[in-house]
Short mmCIF file of C-alpha atoms and ligand atoms in Angstrom, two decimals:
data_model
loop_
_atom_site.label_atom_id
_atom_site.label_comp_id
_atom_site.label_asym_id
_atom_site.label_seq_id
_atom_site.Cartn_x
_atom_site.Cartn_y
_atom_site.Cartn_z
CA MET A 1 0.15 -0.21 -0.20
CA TYR A 2 1.55 3.50 -0.85
CA THR A 3 2.17 6.55 2.50
CA PRO A 4 2.47 9.25 1.67
CA THR A 5 5.45 10.48 2.80
CA LYS A 6 5.50 13.62 4.49
CA SER A 7 7.34 15.71 2.10
CA ALA A 8 4.57 14.26 -1.10
CA ALA A 9 2.00 16.16 1.49
CA LEU A 10 4.08 19.73 2.57
CA ALA A 11 4.12 19.52 -1.12
CA ALA A 12 0.78 19.15 -1.74
CA VAL A 13 0.30 21.74 0.64
CA LEU A 14 1.98 23.83 -1.38
CA LEU A 15 0.87 23.17 -4.32
CA GLY A 16 -2.77 24.14 -2.62
CA LEU A 17 -1.05 27.42 -1.23
CA PHE A 18 0.95 28.50 -4.86
CA ALA A 19 -2.95 27.76 -7.15
CA ALA A 20 -4.54 30.51 -4.48
CA ALA A 21 -1.87 32.88 -4.84
CA SER A 22 -1.78 32.08 -7.91
CA THR A 23 -6.03 33.17 -7.86
CA THR A 24 -5.38 36.22 -6.34
CA ALA A 25 -2.72 37.60 -8.88
CA ILE A 26 -5.91 37.25 -11.10
CA ALA A 27 -8.44 38.91 -9.25
CA ALA A 28 -6.78 41.53 -7.46
CA GLY A 29 -7.34 43.88 -6.14
CA ILE A 30 -8.17 47.37 -7.08
CA ALA A 31 -4.56 48.68 -5.06
CA ASP A 32 -2.95 47.02 -7.40
CA THR A 33 -3.96 48.61 -10.76
CA LYS A 34 -3.95 51.54 -12.59
CA HIS A 35 -7.03 52.79 -10.91
CA ASN A 36 -5.23 52.99 -8.14
CA LEU A 37 -4.68 56.94 -8.67
CA SER A 38 -3.68 57.43 -5.55
CA VAL A 39 -0.10 57.72 -4.22
CA THR A 40 -0.18 54.17 -3.79
CA GLY A 41 -0.81 53.85 -7.50
CA THR A 42 1.80 51.27 -9.26
CA GLY A 43 0.91 53.04 -12.84
CA THR A 44 2.34 55.59 -14.32
CA ILE A 45 -0.48 58.66 -13.91
CA LYS A 46 -0.83 58.93 -10.24
CA SER A 47 -1.24 61.45 -7.36
CA THR A 48 0.86 62.90 -5.73
CA ASP A 49 -0.44 63.53 -2.42
CA GLN A 50 -3.85 62.22 -2.74
CA THR A 51 -4.09 58.20 -0.36
CA GLU A 52 -7.87 57.67 -0.32
CA ILE A 53 -8.28 55.67 -4.10
CA CYS A 54 -11.93 55.37 -3.96
CA VAL A 55 -12.82 58.66 -4.55
CA PHE A 56 -11.65 59.58 -7.39
CA CYS A 57 -13.94 57.78 -8.44
CA HIS A 58 -16.52 57.97 -5.83
CA THR A 59 -17.97 59.23 -2.75
CA PRO A 60 -20.47 58.58 0.49
CA HIS A 61 -21.75 62.21 0.40
CA ASP A 62 -23.31 64.61 -2.75
CA ALA A 63 -22.24 62.40 -4.72
CA ILE A 64 -23.74 63.24 -8.97
CA LYS A 65 -27.93 62.80 -9.39
CA ASN A 66 -28.40 60.16 -10.96
CA ASP A 67 -30.19 57.40 -10.35
CA ASN A 68 -28.61 54.50 -13.18
CA ILE A 69 -24.94 55.11 -11.96
CA PRO A 70 -22.85 54.15 -8.65
CA LEU A 71 -22.49 57.77 -5.51
CA TRP A 72 -20.64 58.23 -9.04
CA ASN A 73 -17.38 61.13 -7.14
CA HIS A 74 -16.29 61.95 -11.07
CA THR A 75 -16.64 65.30 -13.52
CA LEU A 76 -18.26 64.26 -16.27
CA SER A 77 -17.20 64.94 -20.24
CA SER A 78 -19.65 67.08 -21.77
CA THR A 79 -18.55 66.50 -25.19
CA ALA A 80 -21.26 66.24 -27.04
CA SER A 81 -20.67 63.47 -29.66
CA TYR A 82 -18.60 60.12 -29.54
CA GLY A 83 -20.83 58.84 -32.62
CA THR A 84 -22.44 55.12 -32.60
CA TYR A 85 -21.64 51.68 -33.41
CA ALA A 86 -23.85 51.04 -36.62
CA SER A 87 -23.20 47.61 -39.34
CA PRO A 88 -25.81 46.05 -41.43
CA THR A 89 -25.96 43.04 -39.27
CA PHE A 90 -26.14 45.12 -36.43
CA ASN A 91 -29.53 44.93 -35.45
CA ALA A 92 -30.42 46.76 -31.54
CA THR A 93 -32.14 49.49 -32.08
CA ASP A 94 -31.93 51.08 -29.59
CA ALA A 95 -27.84 52.46 -29.68
CA ALA A 96 -28.25 55.56 -29.23
CA ASP A 97 -24.99 58.10 -29.11
CA ILE A 98 -23.39 59.33 -25.55
CA GLY A 99 -21.89 61.77 -25.66
CA GLY A 100 -24.46 65.58 -25.04
CA VAL A 101 -25.19 64.17 -21.70
CA THR A 102 -25.72 66.49 -18.03
CA GLU A 103 -25.63 64.83 -14.65
CA GLY A 104 -28.68 62.84 -14.47
CA THR A 105 -28.40 61.01 -18.52
CA ALA A 106 -25.50 60.07 -17.84
CA ALA A 107 -25.39 55.83 -18.57
CA VAL A 108 -22.41 53.80 -17.09
CA SER A 109 -20.12 54.73 -20.27
CA ASN A 110 -20.09 57.33 -19.77
CA LEU A 111 -18.78 57.30 -16.78
CA CYS A 112 -16.09 55.42 -18.29
CA LEU A 113 -15.31 57.76 -20.60
CA SER A 114 -14.95 60.61 -18.53
CA CYS A 115 -11.28 59.88 -18.37
CA HIS A 116 -11.50 57.93 -21.04
CA ASP A 117 -12.25 60.23 -23.86
CA GLY A 118 -9.15 63.25 -22.76
CA THR A 119 -11.35 65.94 -21.78
CA VAL A 120 -11.42 65.30 -17.75
CA ALA A 121 -8.44 65.25 -15.86
CA VAL A 122 -8.40 62.18 -13.42
CA ASN A 123 -8.41 64.66 -10.56
CA SER A 124 -10.82 66.47 -11.10
CA MET A 125 -14.13 65.43 -8.31
CA ASN A 126 -17.89 66.71 -7.85
CA ASN A 127 -16.82 66.53 -3.71
CA PRO A 128 -12.83 66.43 -2.94
CA SER A 129 -12.69 64.27 0.35
CA ASN A 130 -12.08 66.26 3.80
CA ALA A 131 -9.59 65.23 4.57
CA ARG A 132 -7.62 65.79 1.76
CA PRO A 133 -8.86 68.16 -0.60
CA THR A 134 -5.79 68.72 -3.04
CA THR A 135 -4.96 65.78 -5.12
CA THR A 136 -2.51 66.72 -8.07
CA MET A 137 -1.01 64.90 -10.23
CA THR A 138 1.87 63.38 -12.05
CA GLY A 139 2.69 61.17 -15.37
CA GLY A 140 -0.50 62.21 -16.71
CA SER A 141 -0.25 65.14 -19.79
CA GLY A 142 -1.71 68.69 -19.78
CA ALA A 143 -2.68 70.85 -17.23
CA GLY A 144 -1.01 69.79 -13.87
CA SER A 145 0.13 66.62 -15.84
CA ALA A 146 -3.93 64.90 -15.15
CA PHE A 147 -5.42 64.31 -17.99
CA ILE A 148 -4.73 60.18 -19.91
CA PRO A 149 -2.60 61.19 -22.83
CA ALA A 150 -3.35 59.81 -26.77
CA GLY A 151 -2.82 56.65 -27.47
CA ASN A 152 -4.75 53.48 -27.39
CA SER A 153 -6.51 54.47 -23.18
CA ASN A 154 -7.91 58.17 -25.38
CA LEU A 155 -10.51 56.77 -26.59
CA GLY A 156 -11.42 60.04 -28.34
CA THR A 157 -13.96 62.39 -29.23
CA GLY A 158 -16.17 62.98 -31.75
CA ALA A 159 -19.10 61.78 -34.02
CA THR A 160 -16.31 58.68 -35.47
CA ALA A 161 -15.19 58.03 -31.91
CA LEU A 162 -16.45 54.94 -30.61
CA LYS A 163 -17.22 53.56 -33.86
CA ASN A 164 -14.46 51.10 -34.02
CA ASP A 165 -15.39 49.69 -31.19
CA HIS A 166 -17.80 48.01 -29.54
CA PRO A 167 -21.42 48.72 -29.41
CA VAL A 168 -22.31 50.01 -25.93
CA ASN A 169 -25.69 51.22 -24.55
CA PHE A 170 -28.28 49.40 -26.57
CA THR A 171 -30.37 46.49 -25.08
CA TYR A 172 -29.25 43.20 -24.56
CA ASP A 173 -32.56 41.55 -24.60
CA GLY A 174 -34.99 38.32 -25.51
CA ALA A 175 -35.81 40.05 -29.20
CA LEU A 176 -32.98 41.65 -29.67
CA VAL A 177 -31.93 37.33 -29.25
CA THR A 178 -34.29 36.55 -31.67
CA ALA A 179 -34.07 38.70 -34.18
CA ASP A 180 -29.28 37.70 -34.34
CA GLY A 181 -30.10 34.62 -33.45
CA GLY A 182 -26.27 34.86 -32.42
CA LEU A 183 -26.58 36.06 -28.70
CA LYS A 184 -26.60 33.29 -25.05
CA ASN A 185 -30.16 34.22 -23.22
CA PRO A 186 -29.62 37.50 -21.70
CA ALA A 187 -31.12 36.25 -18.57
CA SER A 188 -28.20 33.64 -17.52
CA LEU A 189 -24.73 35.21 -18.48
CA THR A 190 -21.36 34.50 -16.43
CA GLY A 191 -19.13 36.44 -15.64
CA VAL A 192 -20.28 39.52 -17.92
CA LYS A 193 -22.59 41.83 -16.82
CA LEU A 194 -25.63 44.74 -17.86
CA PHE A 195 -26.96 47.31 -16.87
CA ASN A 196 -30.78 48.18 -16.41
CA ASN A 197 -30.14 45.04 -19.47
CA LYS A 198 -28.08 46.76 -21.61
CA VAL A 199 -24.03 46.29 -23.16
CA GLN A 200 -22.73 49.12 -21.95
CA CYS A 201 -18.68 49.48 -21.02
CA ALA A 202 -18.15 48.01 -17.78
CA SER A 203 -20.11 44.51 -19.17
CA CYS A 204 -16.64 43.57 -19.77
CA HIS A 205 -14.82 45.81 -17.35
CA ASP A 206 -14.95 45.53 -14.15
CA PRO A 207 -12.75 49.22 -13.17
CA HIS A 208 -11.92 47.20 -10.02
CA THR A 209 -10.22 44.22 -11.09
CA SER A 210 -9.13 42.07 -13.77
CA GLN A 211 -9.64 38.99 -14.84
CA ASP A 212 -7.41 38.41 -17.62
CA PRO A 213 -4.34 37.06 -16.83
CA THR A 214 -2.25 38.22 -19.62
CA GLY A 215 -2.87 42.19 -18.62
CA MET A 216 -4.37 44.42 -17.33
CA ALA A 217 -7.16 45.62 -19.59
CA PHE A 218 -9.79 45.39 -16.51
CA LEU A 219 -11.85 42.38 -17.42
CA ARG A 220 -14.55 40.54 -16.52
CA VAL A 221 -13.32 37.81 -18.48
CA SER A 222 -10.83 35.63 -19.19
CA MET A 223 -10.37 36.75 -22.69
CA ALA A 224 -7.81 32.59 -23.35
CA GLY A 225 -9.09 30.70 -25.84
CA SER A 226 -11.83 34.20 -25.87
CA THR A 227 -13.94 33.37 -23.44
CA MET A 228 -15.34 36.55 -22.32
CA CYS A 229 -16.59 36.95 -26.33
CA LEU A 230 -17.89 32.97 -25.39
CA ALA A 231 -19.75 34.81 -23.02
CA CYS A 232 -22.65 36.23 -25.18
CA HIS A 233 -22.30 35.31 -28.38
CA ASN A 234 -22.77 31.36 -29.80
CA LYS A 235 -20.41 31.46 -32.22
C1 HEC B 301 -10.94 54.42 -11.38
C2 HEC B 301 -12.89 54.42 -10.99
C3 HEC B 301 -13.55 54.29 -10.16
C4 HEC B 301 -12.52 53.98 -8.55
C5 HEC B 301 -11.63 54.88 -8.10
C6 HEC B 301 -13.08 52.89 -8.15
N1 HEC B 301 -14.43 53.02 -8.91
FE1 HEC B 301 -15.91 51.70 -7.39
N2 HEC B 301 -17.24 51.60 -10.15
C7 HEC B 301 -16.02 52.28 -10.90
C8 HEC B 301 -17.63 52.25 -11.98
C9 HEC B 301 -17.41 52.78 -13.44
C10 HEC B 301 -18.31 51.51 -11.53
C11 HEC B 301 -19.75 51.19 -12.28
C12 HEC B 301 -19.31 50.22 -13.14
C13 HEC B 301 -19.75 48.68 -12.45
O1 HEC B 301 -20.11 48.49 -11.66
O2 HEC B 301 -18.41 48.29 -12.62
C14 HEC B 301 -18.27 51.46 -9.83
C15 HEC B 301 -19.41 50.61 -9.63
C16 HEC B 301 -19.12 50.10 -7.78
C17 HEC B 301 -20.03 49.60 -7.00
C18 HEC B 301 -20.85 48.68 -7.54
C19 HEC B 301 -21.75 48.05 -8.54
C20 HEC B 301 -20.27 46.73 -7.42
O3 HEC B 301 -19.64 46.29 -7.74
O4 HEC B 301 -21.05 46.45 -6.96
C21 HEC B 301 -18.99 49.59 -5.91
C22 HEC B 301 -19.91 48.71 -4.72
C23 HEC B 301 -17.91 50.02 -6.01
N3 HEC B 301 -17.18 50.59 -6.84
C24 HEC B 301 -16.90 50.60 -4.96
C25 HEC B 301 -16.02 50.95 -4.82
C26 HEC B 301 -14.18 51.25 -4.12
C27 HEC B 301 -14.90 50.65 -2.91
C28 HEC B 301 -13.83 51.95 -4.19
C29 HEC B 301 -12.41 52.04 -3.81
C30 HEC B 301 -11.52 50.75 -2.71
C31 HEC B 301 -14.15 52.03 -5.93
N4 HEC B 301 -15.38 51.51 -6.02
C32 HEC B 301 -13.33 52.07 -6.23
C33 HEC B 301 -15.57 53.02 -11.15
C34 HEC B 301 -13.75 53.11 -10.51
C1 HEC B 302 -10.82 58.53 -12.53
C2 HEC B 302 -11.05 58.60 -14.09
C3 HEC B 302 -10.76 56.83 -14.38
C4 HEC B 302 -11.97 56.61 -14.44
C5 HEC B 302 -13.83 57.23 -14.05
C6 HEC B 302 -11.70 55.89 -15.62
N1 HEC B 302 -10.40 55.31 -15.70
FE1 HEC B 302 -9.34 53.28 -16.53
N2 HEC B 302 -7.48 54.46 -16.56
C7 HEC B 302 -7.37 55.87 -16.38
C8 HEC B 302 -5.98 56.04 -15.87
C9 HEC B 302 -5.38 57.15 -15.51
C10 HEC B 302 -5.44 54.59 -16.71
C11 HEC B 302 -3.99 54.82 -17.09
C12 HEC B 302 -3.85 55.45 -18.25
C13 HEC B 302 -2.21 55.42 -18.60
O1 HEC B 302 -1.44 54.75 -17.65
O2 HEC B 302 -2.25 55.59 -20.09
C14 HEC B 302 -6.79 53.88 -16.76
C15 HEC B 302 -6.25 52.20 -17.35
C16 HEC B 302 -7.03 52.20 -18.18
C17 HEC B 302 -7.04 50.63 -18.77
C18 HEC B 302 -6.21 50.02 -19.03
C19 HEC B 302 -4.81 49.80 -20.54
C20 HEC B 302 -3.60 49.65 -20.26
O3 HEC B 302 -2.58 50.59 -20.51
O4 HEC B 302 -3.70 48.54 -19.59
C21 HEC B 302 -8.70 50.19 -19.22
C22 HEC B 302 -8.91 48.41 -19.34
C23 HEC B 302 -9.20 50.46 -18.51
N3 HEC B 302 -8.61 52.08 -18.02
C24 HEC B 302 -11.03 51.08 -18.18
C25 HEC B 302 -11.76 52.05 -17.60
C26 HEC B 302 -12.92 51.26 -17.99
C27 HEC B 302 -13.61 51.06 -18.63
C28 HEC B 302 -13.53 52.59 -17.20
C29 HEC B 302 -15.74 52.69 -16.51
C30 HEC B 302 -15.85 50.87 -15.94
C31 HEC B 302 -12.63 52.90 -16.82
N4 HEC B 302 -11.54 52.84 -17.46
C32 HEC B 302 -13.19 54.41 -15.55
C33 HEC B 302 -8.53 56.61 -15.73
C34 HEC B 302 -9.19 55.99 -14.78
C1 HEC B 303 -17.68 43.17 -25.96
C2 HEC B 303 -16.72 43.43 -25.15
C3 HEC B 303 -15.96 45.17 -24.32
C4 HEC B 303 -16.57 45.89 -24.36
C5 HEC B 303 -17.91 46.73 -24.52
C6 HEC B 303 -15.40 47.60 -24.42
N1 HEC B 303 -14.83 46.91 -23.99
FE1 HEC B 303 -12.68 47.91 -23.61
N2 HEC B 303 -11.25 46.29 -24.62
C7 HEC B 303 -12.22 44.49 -24.29
C8 HEC B 303 -11.02 43.74 -24.27
C9 HEC B 303 -11.54 42.68 -24.24
C10 HEC B 303 -9.68 44.47 -24.28
C11 HEC B 303 -8.88 44.14 -24.29
C12 HEC B 303 -7.99 43.95 -25.67
C13 HEC B 303 -6.61 43.85 -26.18
O1 HEC B 303 -5.65 43.12 -25.38
O2 HEC B 303 -6.25 44.22 -26.95
C14 HEC B 303 -9.90 46.15 -24.37
C15 HEC B 303 -9.04 46.83 -24.07
C16 HEC B 303 -9.48 48.21 -23.47
C17 HEC B 303 -8.90 49.60 -23.42
C18 HEC B 303 -7.30 49.11 -23.08
C19 HEC B 303 -6.91 49.86 -24.53
C20 HEC B 303 -7.04 48.96 -25.47
O3 HEC B 303 -7.70 49.81 -27.11
O4 HEC B 303 -6.55 47.21 -25.90
C21 HEC B 303 -9.65 50.86 -22.55
C22 HEC B 303 -9.49 51.74 -22.20
C23 HEC B 303 -10.87 50.47 -22.67
N3 HEC B 303 -10.95 48.61 -23.34
C24 HEC B 303 -11.33 51.31 -22.42
C25 HEC B 303 -13.34 50.90 -22.92
C26 HEC B 303 -14.33 51.30 -23.13
C27 HEC B 303 -14.13 53.11 -21.93
C28 HEC B 303 -15.44 51.61 -23.23
C29 HEC B 303 -16.62 51.38 -23.52
C30 HEC B 303 -16.94 53.44 -24.43
C31 HEC B 303 -15.00 49.83 -23.71
N4 HEC B 303 -13.14 49.73 -23.75
C32 HEC B 303 -15.91 48.83 -24.01
C33 HEC B 303 -13.29 44.91 -23.99
C34 HEC B 303 -14.59 45.35 -23.93
C1 HEC B 304 -21.51 41.51 -22.65
C2 HEC B 304 -22.24 40.78 -23.62
C3 HEC B 304 -21.32 40.60 -24.87
C4 HEC B 304 -19.80 40.63 -24.94
C5 HEC B 304 -18.43 39.32 -23.19
C6 HEC B 304 -19.32 40.56 -26.34
N1 HEC B 304 -20.15 41.02 -26.95
FE1 HEC B 304 -19.85 41.59 -28.58
N2 HEC B 304 -21.90 41.71 -29.05
C7 HEC B 304 -23.34 42.25 -28.14
C8 HEC B 304 -24.52 42.45 -28.58
C9 HEC B 304 -25.79 42.15 -27.57
C10 HEC B 304 -24.23 42.99 -29.51
C11 HEC B 304 -25.00 43.30 -30.40
C12 HEC B 304 -25.74 41.94 -31.56
C13 HEC B 304 -26.63 42.71 -32.37
O1 HEC B 304 -27.35 43.58 -32.42
O2 HEC B 304 -26.67 41.95 -33.72
C14 HEC B 304 -23.02 42.33 -29.54
C15 HEC B 304 -22.25 43.06 -30.80
C16 HEC B 304 -20.46 42.25 -31.48
C17 HEC B 304 -20.27 42.54 -32.69
C18 HEC B 304 -21.32 43.95 -34.49
C19 HEC B 304 -22.26 42.16 -34.76
C20 HEC B 304 -22.76 43.18 -36.49
O3 HEC B 304 -23.57 42.41 -36.51
O4 HEC B 304 -21.88 44.35 -36.59
C21 HEC B 304 -19.46 41.56 -32.72
C22 HEC B 304 -18.20 41.49 -33.90
C23 HEC B 304 -19.33 41.46 -31.28
N3 HEC B 304 -20.22 41.86 -31.04
C24 HEC B 304 -17.75 40.64 -31.45
C25 HEC B 304 -17.34 40.69 -29.87
C26 HEC B 304 -16.03 39.87 -29.89
C27 HEC B 304 -15.03 39.84 -30.62
C28 HEC B 304 -16.34 39.82 -28.32
C29 HEC B 304 -15.05 39.62 -27.67
C30 HEC B 304 -13.95 40.56 -27.65
C31 HEC B 304 -17.20 40.24 -27.30
N4 HEC B 304 -18.24 40.21 -29.17
C32 HEC B 304 -18.03 40.29 -26.28
C33 HEC B 304 -22.74 41.41 -27.02
C34 HEC B 304 -21.12 40.82 -26.38
#
């Protein structure tokens, strides 16, 4: 009869610990991401004096008044138009330009574009923290080194900005499944997320953490084997 030795048992324990540790590394908290814009940030763009992390995006009080967004604290962009995705086989009928929104009409995707269209300083807040009312930045472009520079992370503005990106801000429901013929049932999606039944940037991205072992694209599901795409598309 085989009796496991002490070292084999120890190896098994260590293997278990390793598996736990690597899972943690993939789904690390916001502190280890480029969205930690505080002094402890690990990215290039970060504050020189602000120790809080959530404040750049959320506040417990005096948040932007809008029933569709979570206690939002970052100044929204006043960009008038981003354009909308179109193709002969795109079946969604309510995809609307998310430019030109006001405090009360912003969609979840506007939260991302409040920094990622490059027009608003990342340290521009509705309600700065009482403990540290000033927040100066380093590593960004423009005034106060506080703007996301031109490049991949800057989706830009104007009538073609979102034309070449996966569509957002449209309803994904049973009628769309029927019209498209190649979509999963939106009531039973795994990993990805809809907001008031709509696809938004945060359907694919979790701004707090990433499940993608290959990088920091803040993805809800791994892109290995295009798993995330297959969470919605039957292809
Ligand atoms: C860079 C911007 C950003 C930062 C920083 C940030 N969040 Fe968020 N958060 C968002 C956005 C955008 C949403 C809406 C999309 C979503 O639900 O994923 C959100 C949604 C949430 C929600 C509601 C949805 C859910 O997951 O339950 C909670 C709670 C939350 N954030 C907590 C926090 C806390 C706590 C911190 C700080 C440790 C933090 N966030 C930091 C951008 C941010
Ligand atoms: C408060 C400002 C802010 C908000 C709001 C914000 N981001 Fe970011 N995000 C940043 C900054 C700054 C970076 C780092 C950019 C760089 O280094 O060029 C970043 C990086 C990223 C990256 C990684 C790019 C890379 O180079 O790896 C992704 C993906 C991303 N953000 C997606 C989102 C999405 C999706 C949302 C909304 C759900 C969002 N962000 C909301 C500020 C923000
Ligand atoms: C259908 C899923 C999906 C949606 C919706 C989506 N993204 Fe992404 N995004 C991705 C994937 C996947 C990547 C990684 C691409 C890569 O590795 O080349 C990515 C990458 C990014 C990056 C990193 C830069 C780059 O081009 O690689 C940023 C910034 C970003 N997304 C922001 C956004 C914003 C803002 C929105 C909403 C306007 C959005 N995303 C909507 C799936 C999505
Ligand atoms: C949260 C669910 C979701 C995820 C995740 C997702 N998609 Fe989509 N995607 C949709 C829906 C819904 C549509 C709209 C389908 C329609 O109207 O015909 C769409 C549209 C598209 C279209 C345009 C179809 C057309 O007819 O013009 C393409 C291509 C596409 N997605 C590819 C991808 C790829 C590649 C990924 C992974 C990076 C991805 N999608 C991830 C839900 C998703």
